[in-house]
Tab-separated table of C-alpha atoms and ligand atoms in Angstrom:
chain	number	residue	atom	x	y	z
A	1	MET	CA	3.241	-33.939	13.434
A	2	SER	CA	3.074	-31.591	10.282
A	3	GLY	CA	3.938	-28.028	11.189
A	4	ARG	CA	1.085	-27.162	9.086
A	5	VAL	CA	-0.588	-23.990	10.113
A	6	PRO	CA	-4.396	-23.865	9.401
A	7	ALA	CA	-4.480	-21.249	6.337
A	8	ALA	CA	-6.177	-17.997	6.842
A	9	ALA	CA	-9.583	-17.553	7.405
A	10	PRO	CA	-11.565	-17.142	4.094
A	11	SER	CA	-12.819	-13.397	4.161
A	12	LYS	CA	-16.464	-13.424	6.336
A	13	ARG	CA	-18.032	-11.615	3.368
A	14	THR	CA	-19.973	-13.489	1.307
A	15	LYS	CA	-20.923	-12.344	-2.468
A	16	LYS	CA	-24.074	-11.087	-3.357
A	17	THR	CA	-25.682	-13.110	-6.877
A	18	LYS	CA	-27.992	-10.576	-7.640
A	19	PRO	CA	-26.630	-7.876	-9.947
A	20	PRO	CA	-26.461	-4.590	-8.363
A	21	THR	CA	-29.320	-2.476	-9.055
A	22	VAL	CA	-28.842	1.703	-9.594
A	23	GLY	CA	-32.025	4.081	-9.422
A	24	PHE	CA	-31.407	6.980	-11.782
A	25	VAL	CA	-33.013	10.447	-11.947
A	26	SER	CA	-31.902	13.198	-14.557
A	27	LEU	CA	-33.214	16.508	-14.539
A	28	GLY	CA	-31.620	19.538	-16.106
A	29	CYS	CA	-30.819	20.474	-19.795
A	30	PRO	CA	-29.264	18.438	-22.659
A	31	LYS	CA	-25.721	18.540	-20.633
A	32	ALA	CA	-26.756	17.500	-18.061
A	33	THR	CA	-28.691	14.471	-20.136
A	34	VAL	CA	-25.149	13.897	-21.914
A	35	ASP	CA	-23.370	13.682	-18.109
A	36	ALA	CA	-26.634	11.042	-17.749
A	37	GLU	CA	-25.502	8.966	-20.347
A	38	HIS	CA	-21.658	8.947	-19.576
A	39	ILE	CA	-22.682	7.581	-16.130
A	40	LEU	CA	-25.297	5.218	-17.559
A	41	THR	CA	-23.029	3.748	-20.308
A	42	ARG	CA	-20.506	3.111	-17.466
A	43	LEU	CA	-22.774	1.572	-15.234
A	44	ARG	CA	-23.914	-0.901	-17.509
A	45	ALA	CA	-20.528	-2.019	-19.087
A	46	GLU	CA	-19.641	-2.926	-15.442
A	47	GLY	CA	-22.897	-5.091	-14.839
A	48	TYR	CA	-25.058	-2.901	-13.009
A	49	GLU	CA	-28.943	-2.788	-13.365
A	50	ILE	CA	-30.777	0.257	-13.954
A	51	SER	CA	-33.661	0.403	-12.314
A	52	GLY	CA	-37.188	2.485	-13.170
A	53	THR	CA	-38.535	2.594	-9.414
A	54	TYR	CA	-37.091	3.394	-5.900
A	55	ALA	CA	-37.881	0.341	-4.575
A	56	GLY	CA	-36.143	-1.854	-6.968
A	57	ALA	CA	-32.916	-0.371	-6.479
A	58	ASP	CA	-29.940	-0.736	-4.136
A	59	LEU	CA	-29.106	2.933	-4.393
A	60	VAL	CA	-30.084	6.058	-6.496
A	61	VAL	CA	-28.270	8.548	-8.487
A	62	VAL	CA	-29.853	12.044	-8.908
A	63	ASN	CA	-28.570	14.459	-11.589
A	64	THR	CA	-29.356	17.817	-10.555
A	65	CYS	CA	-29.771	21.232	-12.258
A	66	GLY	CA	-28.740	24.512	-10.573
A	67	PHE	CA	-29.427	26.984	-13.449
A	68	ILE	CA	-32.125	29.047	-11.657
A	69	ASP	CA	-33.901	29.052	-8.114
A	70	ALA	CA	-36.711	26.792	-9.749
A	71	ALA	CA	-34.479	24.132	-11.267
A	72	VAL	CA	-32.583	24.358	-7.603
A	73	ALA	CA	-35.994	23.400	-5.871
A	74	GLU	CA	-36.733	20.645	-8.178
A	75	SER	CA	-33.824	19.285	-7.668
A	76	LEU	CA	-33.681	19.456	-3.596
A	77	ASP	CA	-37.073	18.071	-3.723
A	78	ALA	CA	-35.883	14.978	-5.931
A	79	ILE	CA	-33.242	14.211	-3.948
A	80	GLY	CA	-35.551	14.395	-0.865
A	81	GLU	CA	-37.810	12.026	-2.857
A	82	ALA	CA	-34.820	9.455	-3.550
A	83	LEU	CA	-33.933	9.903	0.436
A	84	ALA	CA	-37.681	9.226	1.836
A	85	GLU	CA	-38.129	6.471	-1.046
A	86	ASN	CA	-34.546	4.425	-1.086
A	87	GLY	CA	-32.033	5.785	1.451
A	88	LYS	CA	-28.766	5.859	-0.269
A	89	VAL	CA	-28.381	8.624	-2.907
A	90	ILE	CA	-25.563	10.066	-4.289
A	91	VAL	CA	-25.749	13.626	-5.890
A	92	THR	CA	-23.911	14.950	-9.110
A	93	GLY	CA	-24.538	17.616	-11.356
A	94	CYS	CA	-24.527	21.325	-11.528
A	95	LEU	CA	-26.363	21.611	-8.556
A	96	GLY	CA	-23.356	19.802	-6.923
A	97	ALA	CA	-20.869	22.301	-7.867
A	98	LYS	CA	-23.065	25.100	-5.773
A	99	GLY	CA	-21.059	24.792	-2.460
A	100	ASP	CA	-22.570	22.811	0.492
A	101	ILE	CA	-26.422	23.507	-0.423
A	102	VAL	CA	-26.960	19.716	-1.348
A	103	ARG	CA	-25.056	18.745	2.217
A	104	GLU	CA	-26.600	21.415	4.035
A	105	THR	CA	-30.274	20.540	2.906
A	106	HIS	CA	-29.643	16.727	2.447
A	107	PRO	CA	-27.041	15.772	5.078
A	108	LYS	CA	-27.728	12.040	4.931
A	109	VAL	CA	-26.520	11.700	0.765
A	110	LEU	CA	-23.755	9.356	0.410
A	111	ALA	CA	-21.558	11.643	-1.942
A	112	VAL	CA	-21.934	15.038	-3.902
A	113	THR	CA	-19.952	15.737	-7.167
A	114	GLY	CA	-20.043	18.680	-9.725
A	115	PRO	CA	-21.077	18.053	-13.474
A	116	HIS	CA	-19.530	16.204	-15.963
A	117	ALA	CA	-17.656	14.030	-12.906
A	118	ALA	CA	-18.617	10.332	-14.177
A	119	GLN	CA	-15.198	8.943	-12.685
A	120	GLU	CA	-16.199	10.361	-9.226
A	121	VAL	CA	-19.548	9.150	-9.600
A	122	MET	CA	-18.246	5.575	-10.801
A	123	GLU	CA	-15.386	6.075	-7.362
A	124	ALA	CA	-18.541	6.931	-5.075
A	125	VAL	CA	-21.186	4.059	-6.799
A	126	HIS	CA	-18.219	1.377	-5.920
A	127	ALA	CA	-17.479	2.624	-2.537
A	128	HIS	CA	-21.281	1.843	-1.523
A	129	LEU	CA	-22.558	-0.626	-4.118
A	130	PRO	CA	-19.632	-2.944	-5.564
A	131	PRO	CA	-20.074	-4.228	-9.080
A	132	LEU	CA	-20.805	-8.116	-9.173
A	133	HIS	CA	-18.089	-10.083	-10.812
A	134	ASP	CA	-19.672	-12.628	-13.195
A	135	PRO	CA	-16.987	-15.545	-14.206
A	136	PHE	CA	-19.185	-16.071	-17.164
A	137	VAL	CA	-19.702	-12.596	-18.831
A	138	ASP	CA	-16.324	-10.365	-17.702
A	139	LEU	CA	-13.385	-11.145	-19.916
A	140	VAL	CA	-10.924	-11.057	-16.982
A	141	PRO	CA	-10.850	-12.502	-13.561
A	142	GLU	CA	-12.442	-10.419	-10.831
A	143	GLN	CA	-8.371	-9.717	-9.190
A	144	GLY	CA	-7.047	-8.549	-12.883
A	145	ILE	CA	-4.407	-10.217	-14.539
A	146	ARG	CA	-1.725	-10.442	-12.242
A	147	LEU	CA	2.040	-11.257	-12.889
A	148	THR	CA	2.923	-12.181	-9.251
A	149	PRO	CA	2.742	-16.135	-7.924
A	150	GLN	CA	-1.365	-16.601	-6.581
A	151	HIS	CA	-0.343	-16.416	-3.175
A	152	TYR	CA	0.674	-12.953	-3.203
A	153	ALA	CA	-0.013	-9.900	-4.768
A	154	TYR	CA	1.089	-6.134	-4.840
A	155	LEU	CA	-1.392	-3.538	-3.487
A	156	LYS	CA	-0.705	0.276	-5.038
A	157	ILE	CA	-2.309	2.638	-2.825
A	158	SER	CA	-1.202	5.563	-4.337
A	159	GLU	CA	0.516	7.382	-7.152
A	160	GLY	CA	3.099	10.236	-7.567
A	161	CYS	CA	5.363	11.963	-4.520
A	162	ASN	CA	5.008	15.410	-2.797
A	163	HIS	CA	8.542	15.371	-1.511
A	164	ARG	CA	11.353	16.605	-4.185
A	165	CYS	CA	14.463	14.429	-3.281
A	166	SER	CA	17.561	15.681	-5.355
A	167	PHE	CA	18.441	12.741	-6.445
A	168	CYS	CA	14.901	11.428	-8.022
A	169	ILE	CA	13.121	12.419	-11.023
A	170	ILE	CA	9.834	10.611	-9.873
A	171	PRO	CA	7.852	13.892	-9.226
A	172	ALA	CA	8.816	14.873	-12.904
A	173	LEU	CA	7.634	11.333	-14.200
A	174	ARG	CA	4.576	10.319	-11.607
A	175	GLY	CA	3.693	14.285	-10.584
A	176	ASP	CA	2.480	14.438	-6.979
A	177	LEU	CA	1.010	12.429	-4.586
A	178	VAL	CA	-2.476	10.931	-5.501
A	179	SER	CA	-4.024	8.696	-2.833
A	180	ARG	CA	-6.445	6.168	-4.158
A	181	PRO	CA	-10.020	5.951	-3.002
A	182	VAL	CA	-9.823	4.136	0.405
A	183	GLY	CA	-12.934	2.162	-0.159
A	184	GLU	CA	-11.537	1.338	-3.681
A	185	ILE	CA	-8.499	-0.040	-2.619
A	186	MET	CA	-10.461	-2.371	0.063
A	187	GLN	CA	-12.272	-3.818	-2.497
A	188	GLU	CA	-9.421	-4.509	-4.839
A	189	ALA	CA	-7.716	-6.352	-1.578
A	190	GLU	CA	-10.780	-8.406	-0.959
A	191	ALA	CA	-11.174	-9.602	-4.595
A	192	LEU	CA	-7.274	-10.352	-4.268
A	193	VAL	CA	-7.671	-12.540	-1.216
A	194	ARG	CA	-10.820	-14.106	-2.359
A	195	SER	CA	-8.588	-15.286	-5.433
A	196	GLY	CA	-6.068	-16.942	-3.471
A	197	VAL	CA	-3.608	-14.158	-2.259
A	198	LYS	CA	-2.078	-14.876	1.562
A	199	GLU	CA	0.041	-12.186	1.160
A	200	LEU	CA	-0.671	-8.324	0.470
A	201	LEU	CA	2.439	-6.276	-0.429
A	202	VAL	CA	1.100	-2.495	0.247
A	203	ILE	CA	3.041	-0.268	-2.064
A	204	SER	CA	3.450	3.222	-3.182
A	205	GLN	CA	6.018	6.070	-3.569
A	206	ASP	CA	5.877	7.216	0.080
A	207	THR	CA	3.375	4.854	1.931
A	208	SER	CA	3.394	7.070	5.014
A	209	ALA	CA	2.178	10.369	2.845
A	210	TYR	CA	-1.601	8.166	2.120
A	211	GLY	CA	-4.272	10.607	2.436
A	212	VAL	CA	-2.473	13.344	2.659
A	213	ASP	CA	-3.116	15.055	-0.432
A	214	VAL	CA	-7.087	14.452	-0.034
A	215	LYS	CA	-7.253	15.744	3.584
A	216	TYR	CA	-7.367	12.044	4.885
A	217	ARG	CA	-11.207	12.587	3.567
A	218	THR	CA	-13.535	9.872	4.457
A	219	GLY	CA	-14.169	7.338	1.908
A	220	PHE	CA	-16.575	4.014	2.523
A	221	TRP	CA	-16.280	0.314	2.686
A	222	GLU	CA	-19.084	-1.659	2.549
A	223	GLY	CA	-21.465	0.547	3.671
A	224	ARG	CA	-18.666	1.907	6.650
A	225	PRO	CA	-16.902	5.264	6.736
A	226	LEU	CA	-13.652	4.652	6.789
A	227	LYS	CA	-10.814	7.590	6.358
A	228	THR	CA	-8.276	7.906	3.581
A	229	ARG	CA	-5.664	7.528	6.243
A	230	LEU	CA	-2.647	4.773	6.617
A	231	TYR	CA	-3.649	3.947	10.118
A	232	ASP	CA	-7.219	3.075	8.943
A	233	LEU	CA	-6.498	1.630	5.588
A	234	CYS	CA	-3.771	-0.909	7.590
A	235	LYS	CA	-6.274	-1.997	10.299
A	236	ALA	CA	-8.943	-2.433	7.311
A	237	LEU	CA	-7.099	-4.579	5.615
A	238	GLY	CA	-5.657	-6.272	8.883
A	239	GLU	CA	-9.670	-7.370	9.256
A	240	LEU	CA	-8.601	-9.850	5.519
A	241	ASP	CA	-7.114	-12.101	7.934
A	242	VAL	CA	-3.623	-12.271	5.597
A	243	TRP	CA	-0.352	-10.832	5.901
A	244	VAL	CA	0.296	-7.447	5.111
A	245	ARG	CA	3.476	-6.057	4.517
A	246	LEU	CA	4.619	-2.202	4.258
A	247	HIS	CA	6.910	-0.911	1.707
A	248	TYR	CA	8.323	2.599	1.287
A	249	VAL	CA	7.309	3.746	4.228
A	250	TYR	CA	8.777	7.087	5.920
A	251	PRO	CA	9.925	7.387	9.230
A	252	TYR	CA	7.341	10.413	10.154
A	253	PRO	CA	5.850	10.385	13.738
A	254	ASN	CA	2.457	8.992	12.256
A	255	VAL	CA	4.303	5.690	11.425
A	256	ASP	CA	4.376	4.753	15.419
A	257	ASP	CA	0.781	4.905	15.306
A	258	LEU	CA	1.077	1.606	13.025
A	259	LEU	CA	3.419	-0.564	15.793
A	260	PRO	CA	0.166	-1.505	18.154
A	261	LEU	CA	-1.497	-3.167	14.730
A	262	MET	CA	1.762	-4.791	14.283
A	263	ALA	CA	2.017	-6.148	17.785
A	264	GLU	CA	-1.575	-7.131	17.521
A	265	GLY	CA	-0.782	-9.428	14.442
A	266	LYS	CA	-3.065	-7.141	12.475
A	267	VAL	CA	0.131	-6.113	9.991
A	268	LEU	CA	3.744	-7.920	9.331
A	269	PRO	CA	5.944	-6.543	11.777
A	270	TYR	CA	8.094	-5.419	8.960
A	271	LEU	CA	8.861	-2.276	7.741
A	272	ASP	CA	10.965	-0.992	4.723
A	273	ALA	CA	11.981	2.197	5.434
A	274	PRO	CA	14.561	3.751	2.790
A	275	PHE	CA	16.660	5.863	4.468
A	276	GLN	CA	19.214	6.709	2.255
A	277	HIS	CA	21.748	8.226	4.531
A	278	ALA	CA	22.846	8.816	8.097
A	279	SER	CA	24.995	12.361	7.385
A	280	SER	CA	22.994	15.660	8.348
A	281	ARG	CA	24.604	17.534	5.532
A	282	ILE	CA	24.120	14.509	2.670
A	283	LEU	CA	20.247	14.523	3.716
A	284	LYS	CA	20.438	17.802	3.391
A	285	LEU	CA	21.884	17.879	0.249
A	286	MET	CA	19.135	15.043	-0.392
A	287	LYS	CA	16.404	17.081	0.365
A	288	ARG	CA	15.609	14.316	2.654
A	289	PRO	CA	13.426	15.282	5.715
A	290	ALA	CA	14.944	13.277	8.397
A	291	SER	CA	17.762	13.237	10.227
A	292	ALA	CA	20.339	10.404	11.472
A	293	GLU	CA	19.505	10.870	15.291
A	294	LYS	CA	15.654	11.045	15.173
A	295	VAL	CA	15.604	8.119	12.899
A	296	LEU	CA	17.755	6.241	15.881
A	297	GLU	CA	15.105	7.535	18.490
A	298	ARG	CA	12.574	6.222	16.507
A	299	ILE	CA	13.999	2.544	15.518
A	300	ALA	CA	14.519	1.923	19.310
A	301	ALA	CA	10.947	3.361	20.349
A	302	TRP	CA	9.956	1.069	17.339
A	303	ARG	CA	11.455	-1.928	18.976
A	304	GLN	CA	10.284	-1.567	22.426
A	305	VAL	CA	6.677	-1.784	21.128
A	306	VAL	CA	7.585	-4.805	18.606
A	307	PRO	CA	10.720	-6.293	19.726
A	308	ASP	CA	10.464	-8.724	16.711
A	309	LEU	CA	10.054	-5.980	14.036
A	310	ALA	CA	12.313	-6.264	11.012
A	311	ILE	CA	13.467	-3.119	9.502
A	312	ARG	CA	14.697	-3.174	5.507
A	313	SER	CA	16.359	0.067	4.406
A	314	THR	CA	18.001	1.642	1.573
A	315	PHE	CA	21.013	3.871	1.192
A	316	ILE	CA	23.008	5.679	-1.600
A	317	THR	CA	26.939	5.576	-1.591
A	318	GLY	CA	28.905	8.163	-2.949
A	319	PHE	CA	26.646	11.031	-3.347
A	320	PRO	CA	28.039	14.356	-4.995
A	321	GLY	CA	30.493	15.326	-2.339
A	322	GLU	CA	30.331	13.007	-0.169
A	323	THR	CA	33.568	12.574	2.165
A	324	GLU	CA	35.262	9.906	3.558
A	325	ALA	CA	34.154	10.735	6.626
A	326	GLU	CA	30.805	11.005	5.800
A	327	PHE	CA	30.617	7.872	4.271
A	328	ASN	CA	32.023	6.383	8.080
A	329	GLU	CA	28.892	8.209	9.687
A	330	LEU	CA	26.847	5.776	7.483
A	331	LEU	CA	28.534	2.896	8.379
A	332	ASP	CA	28.556	3.993	12.510
A	333	PHE	CA	24.682	4.735	12.077
A	334	LEU	CA	24.591	0.577	10.417
A	335	ASP	CA	26.146	-0.436	13.726
A	336	GLU	CA	23.881	1.344	16.190
A	337	ALA	CA	20.963	0.801	13.942
A	338	GLN	CA	20.950	-2.757	13.635
A	339	LEU	CA	18.600	-3.190	10.425
A	340	ASP	CA	17.614	-6.322	9.159
A	341	ARG	CA	17.914	-5.727	5.790
A	342	VAL	CA	19.809	-3.462	3.422
A	343	GLY	CA	20.103	-2.804	-0.037
A	344	ALA	CA	22.586	0.132	-1.076
A	345	PHE	CA	22.999	1.714	-4.717
A	346	ALA	CA	25.783	3.630	-6.315
A	347	TYR	CA	24.703	7.080	-6.570
A	348	SER	CA	23.651	7.250	-10.602
A	349	PRO	CA	23.109	10.664	-11.821
A	350	VAL	CA	20.118	10.050	-13.085
A	351	GLU	CA	18.962	12.708	-16.266
A	352	GLY	CA	17.083	15.272	-14.838
A	353	ALA	CA	18.079	15.155	-11.048
A	354	ALA	CA	18.642	18.533	-9.686
A	355	ALA	CA	21.736	16.428	-7.673
A	356	ASN	CA	23.699	16.479	-10.714
A	357	GLU	CA	24.266	20.007	-10.650
A	358	LEU	CA	26.029	19.612	-6.953
A	359	PRO	CA	29.524	20.256	-6.684
A	360	GLY	CA	32.216	17.712	-6.055
A	361	ALA	CA	30.730	14.131	-8.065
A	362	LEU	CA	32.554	11.351	-7.079
A	363	PRO	CA	34.371	9.146	-9.999
A	364	GLU	CA	32.311	5.971	-10.693
A	365	GLU	CA	34.921	3.647	-8.908
A	366	VAL	CA	34.690	5.228	-5.460
A	367	ARG	CA	30.463	5.380	-5.160
A	368	GLU	CA	30.732	1.554	-6.469
A	369	GLU	CA	33.482	0.863	-3.749
A	370	ARG	CA	31.701	1.994	-1.210
A	371	ARG	CA	28.605	0.537	-1.696
A	372	MET	CA	30.678	-2.558	-1.617
A	373	ARG	CA	32.109	-1.560	1.502
A	374	LEU	CA	29.078	-0.694	2.558
A	375	MET	CA	27.181	-4.010	2.265
A	376	GLN	CA	30.231	-6.226	3.570
A	377	HIS	CA	30.055	-4.040	7.060
A	378	GLN	CA	26.438	-5.079	6.892
A	379	GLU	CA	26.713	-8.715	6.040
A	380	ASP	CA	28.086	-9.125	9.814
A	381	ILE	CA	25.087	-7.116	10.985
A	382	SER	CA	22.352	-9.413	9.129
A	383	THR	CA	24.109	-12.303	9.928
A	384	GLN	CA	23.871	-11.895	13.366
A	385	ARG	CA	20.720	-10.974	13.634
A	386	LEU	CA	19.645	-14.317	11.930
A	387	GLU	CA	21.915	-16.414	14.228
A	388	ALA	CA	19.670	-15.056	17.099
A	389	LYS	CA	16.628	-16.990	15.058
A	390	ILE	CA	18.324	-20.424	15.674
A	391	GLY	CA	16.041	-22.353	17.614
A	392	ARG	CA	13.053	-20.134	17.471
A	393	SER	CA	9.857	-21.402	15.931
A	394	ILE	CA	8.453	-19.205	13.381
A	395	THR	CA	5.454	-18.922	10.992
A	396	VAL	CA	6.755	-18.944	7.150
A	397	LEU	CA	4.462	-18.811	3.781
A	398	VAL	CA	5.624	-21.425	1.089
A	399	ASP	CA	6.332	-20.135	-1.863
A	400	ASP	CA	8.191	-23.459	-3.870
A	401	VAL	CA	7.956	-26.945	-2.988
A	402	ASP	CA	10.315	-29.396	-5.005
A	403	GLU	CA	11.689	-33.078	-4.027
A	404	GLU	CA	14.672	-31.439	-1.991
A	405	GLY	CA	12.202	-29.587	0.262
A	406	ALA	CA	10.330	-26.059	0.364
A	407	ILE	CA	11.437	-22.510	-0.110
A	408	ALA	CA	9.193	-19.964	2.113
A	409	ARG	CA	9.536	-16.580	3.728
A	410	SER	CA	9.109	-15.273	6.864
A	411	SER	CA	7.418	-12.207	8.277
A	412	ALA	CA	10.865	-10.774	8.014
A	413	ASP	CA	11.253	-11.705	4.360
A	414	ALA	CA	9.591	-9.744	1.291
A	415	PRO	CA	9.601	-11.997	-1.972
A	416	GLU	CA	12.334	-11.116	-4.349
A	417	ILE	CA	14.108	-8.598	-2.243
A	418	ASP	CA	15.057	-10.236	1.190
A	419	GLY	CA	15.899	-13.712	2.387
A	420	LEU	CA	14.878	-17.337	2.244
A	421	VAL	CA	13.616	-19.851	4.725
A	422	TYR	CA	14.921	-23.189	3.294
A	423	ILE	CA	12.705	-25.963	4.908
A	424	THR	CA	14.648	-29.304	4.277
A	425	ASP	CA	11.484	-31.499	5.478
A	426	GLY	CA	8.789	-29.891	3.614
A	427	ASP	CA	8.733	-31.514	0.324
A	428	ASP	CA	4.926	-32.583	1.081
A	429	LEU	CA	3.693	-29.128	1.809
A	430	GLU	CA	2.120	-26.810	-0.723
A	431	VAL	CA	2.613	-23.313	-2.461
A	432	GLY	CA	0.858	-20.558	-0.499
A	433	ASP	CA	1.113	-23.062	2.737
A	434	PHE	CA	1.239	-21.082	6.252
A	435	VAL	CA	3.764	-23.236	8.246
A	436	GLN	CA	5.249	-23.443	11.863
A	437	VAL	CA	9.078	-24.196	11.307
A	438	THR	CA	11.960	-24.431	13.734
A	439	VAL	CA	14.648	-22.626	12.795
A	440	THR	CA	18.621	-24.770	12.299
A	441	ASP	CA	20.738	-22.837	11.007
A	442	CYS	CA	21.861	-19.610	8.801
A	443	ASP	CA	23.932	-17.961	6.345
A	444	VAL	CA	24.299	-14.361	5.332
A	445	HIS	CA	20.924	-13.999	4.095
A	446	ASP	CA	18.931	-17.145	4.764
A	447	LEU	CA	17.736	-19.158	7.261
A	448	TYR	CA	17.201	-22.928	7.317
A	449	ALA	CA	14.543	-24.652	9.463
A	450	LYS	CA	12.640	-27.986	9.878
A	451	LEU	CA	8.689	-28.556	10.315
A	452	ALA	CA	7.845	-28.018	13.976
B	1	LIG	S1	12.931	9.425	-3.448
B	1	LIG	FE1	11.016	8.738	-3.221
B	1	LIG	S2	10.659	10.387	-1.894
B	1	LIG	FE2	12.396	11.307	-2.506
B	1	LIG	S3	11.049	12.184	-4.250
B	1	LIG	FE3	11.954	9.829	-4.862
B	1	LIG	S4	9.974	9.100	-5.066
B	1	LIG	FE4	9.477	10.913	-4.043
């Protein structure tokens, strides 16, 4: 019997074929008119129709004026009329900058922005009325240009980072955390799934912090409120019926909330959590928030909820001032933590990193020798964890097929960085298939299997 598992069900959401239509009401001075022109230009460029009537529009944008009392009253009336006639209203312009007056008078408006805010207005429009992709007119496919194979894709949820780890210059290069609007991420994820993606790889600089910068504000996806928070995002991604894999997750308490989603199969039982070190003195010098004991407690608690959880982590060896004893603490931590996958980097004094000023810089040979020792130490742990899978039946996603069989990955293997599953009798499978296999053997990194 073939071990092929039915491919993930296509999204239940069907696409509309009528172009999305926006009604536009513009009040105020010539500056407001120019703002309106910018928004209308963006709307038309993205394929939205503009309607002259409320009834013909899917939603209405009201560009307001707040200059004098009469203008405020006129703007509030216009919003009220649009709500009564159409029901879905986004407010922009000067009145939006005048505190809460719009929301207090008309609590049902979908979004309120200030003047000169074309980008925010477009985000609000996208959240409530996604643009329609037209394959005959659009210059790029709906899912954009991608460099990954068709069956998996990276999904970036934020940019920048609020931490200031002393070895890292990313915050200086990319700035503080900026979370992408949750509705926009969901629309991108849906487009990827429609294009054939079977696995979404959630990435950022600090995935667990998603939404902190916007105070977990409520966004919208398909007209439904959705909080800008990792748990809510993962739950919504879990509805798309594809693999969802989380990278760069820091062991903050809010990560515990994700474990039930993994137990339910909404998100893969996989966490890529860069711990960097185990010695509390070195972690402090690195300006990392966690302590090794807390991390070990947390890992034990995670495994109680999801016994099959695969944990990947990365570490830095030879950080300035690291003693042999502190390095050994790290090896002891690995014994205790029993991580599935480990990557290690010898400390590299990146120009501009604060850690370069610390005393006790170690020679390159020592940094590199410790890195190799760490990797050798972990090899036994990784091998034992793989050996425990021999004889078990697991689901894998096929990455490549040739006459010698198929190469796939299990839920414990992210592309490019983790191991592979070689299916010796998988030569009639197809790339992107989900299949059930029985594990027959392993080596240090990879599994060998036969179709179940
Ligand atoms: S290492 Fe990661 S968490 Fe630390 S500052 Fe750099 S990007 Fe932020």
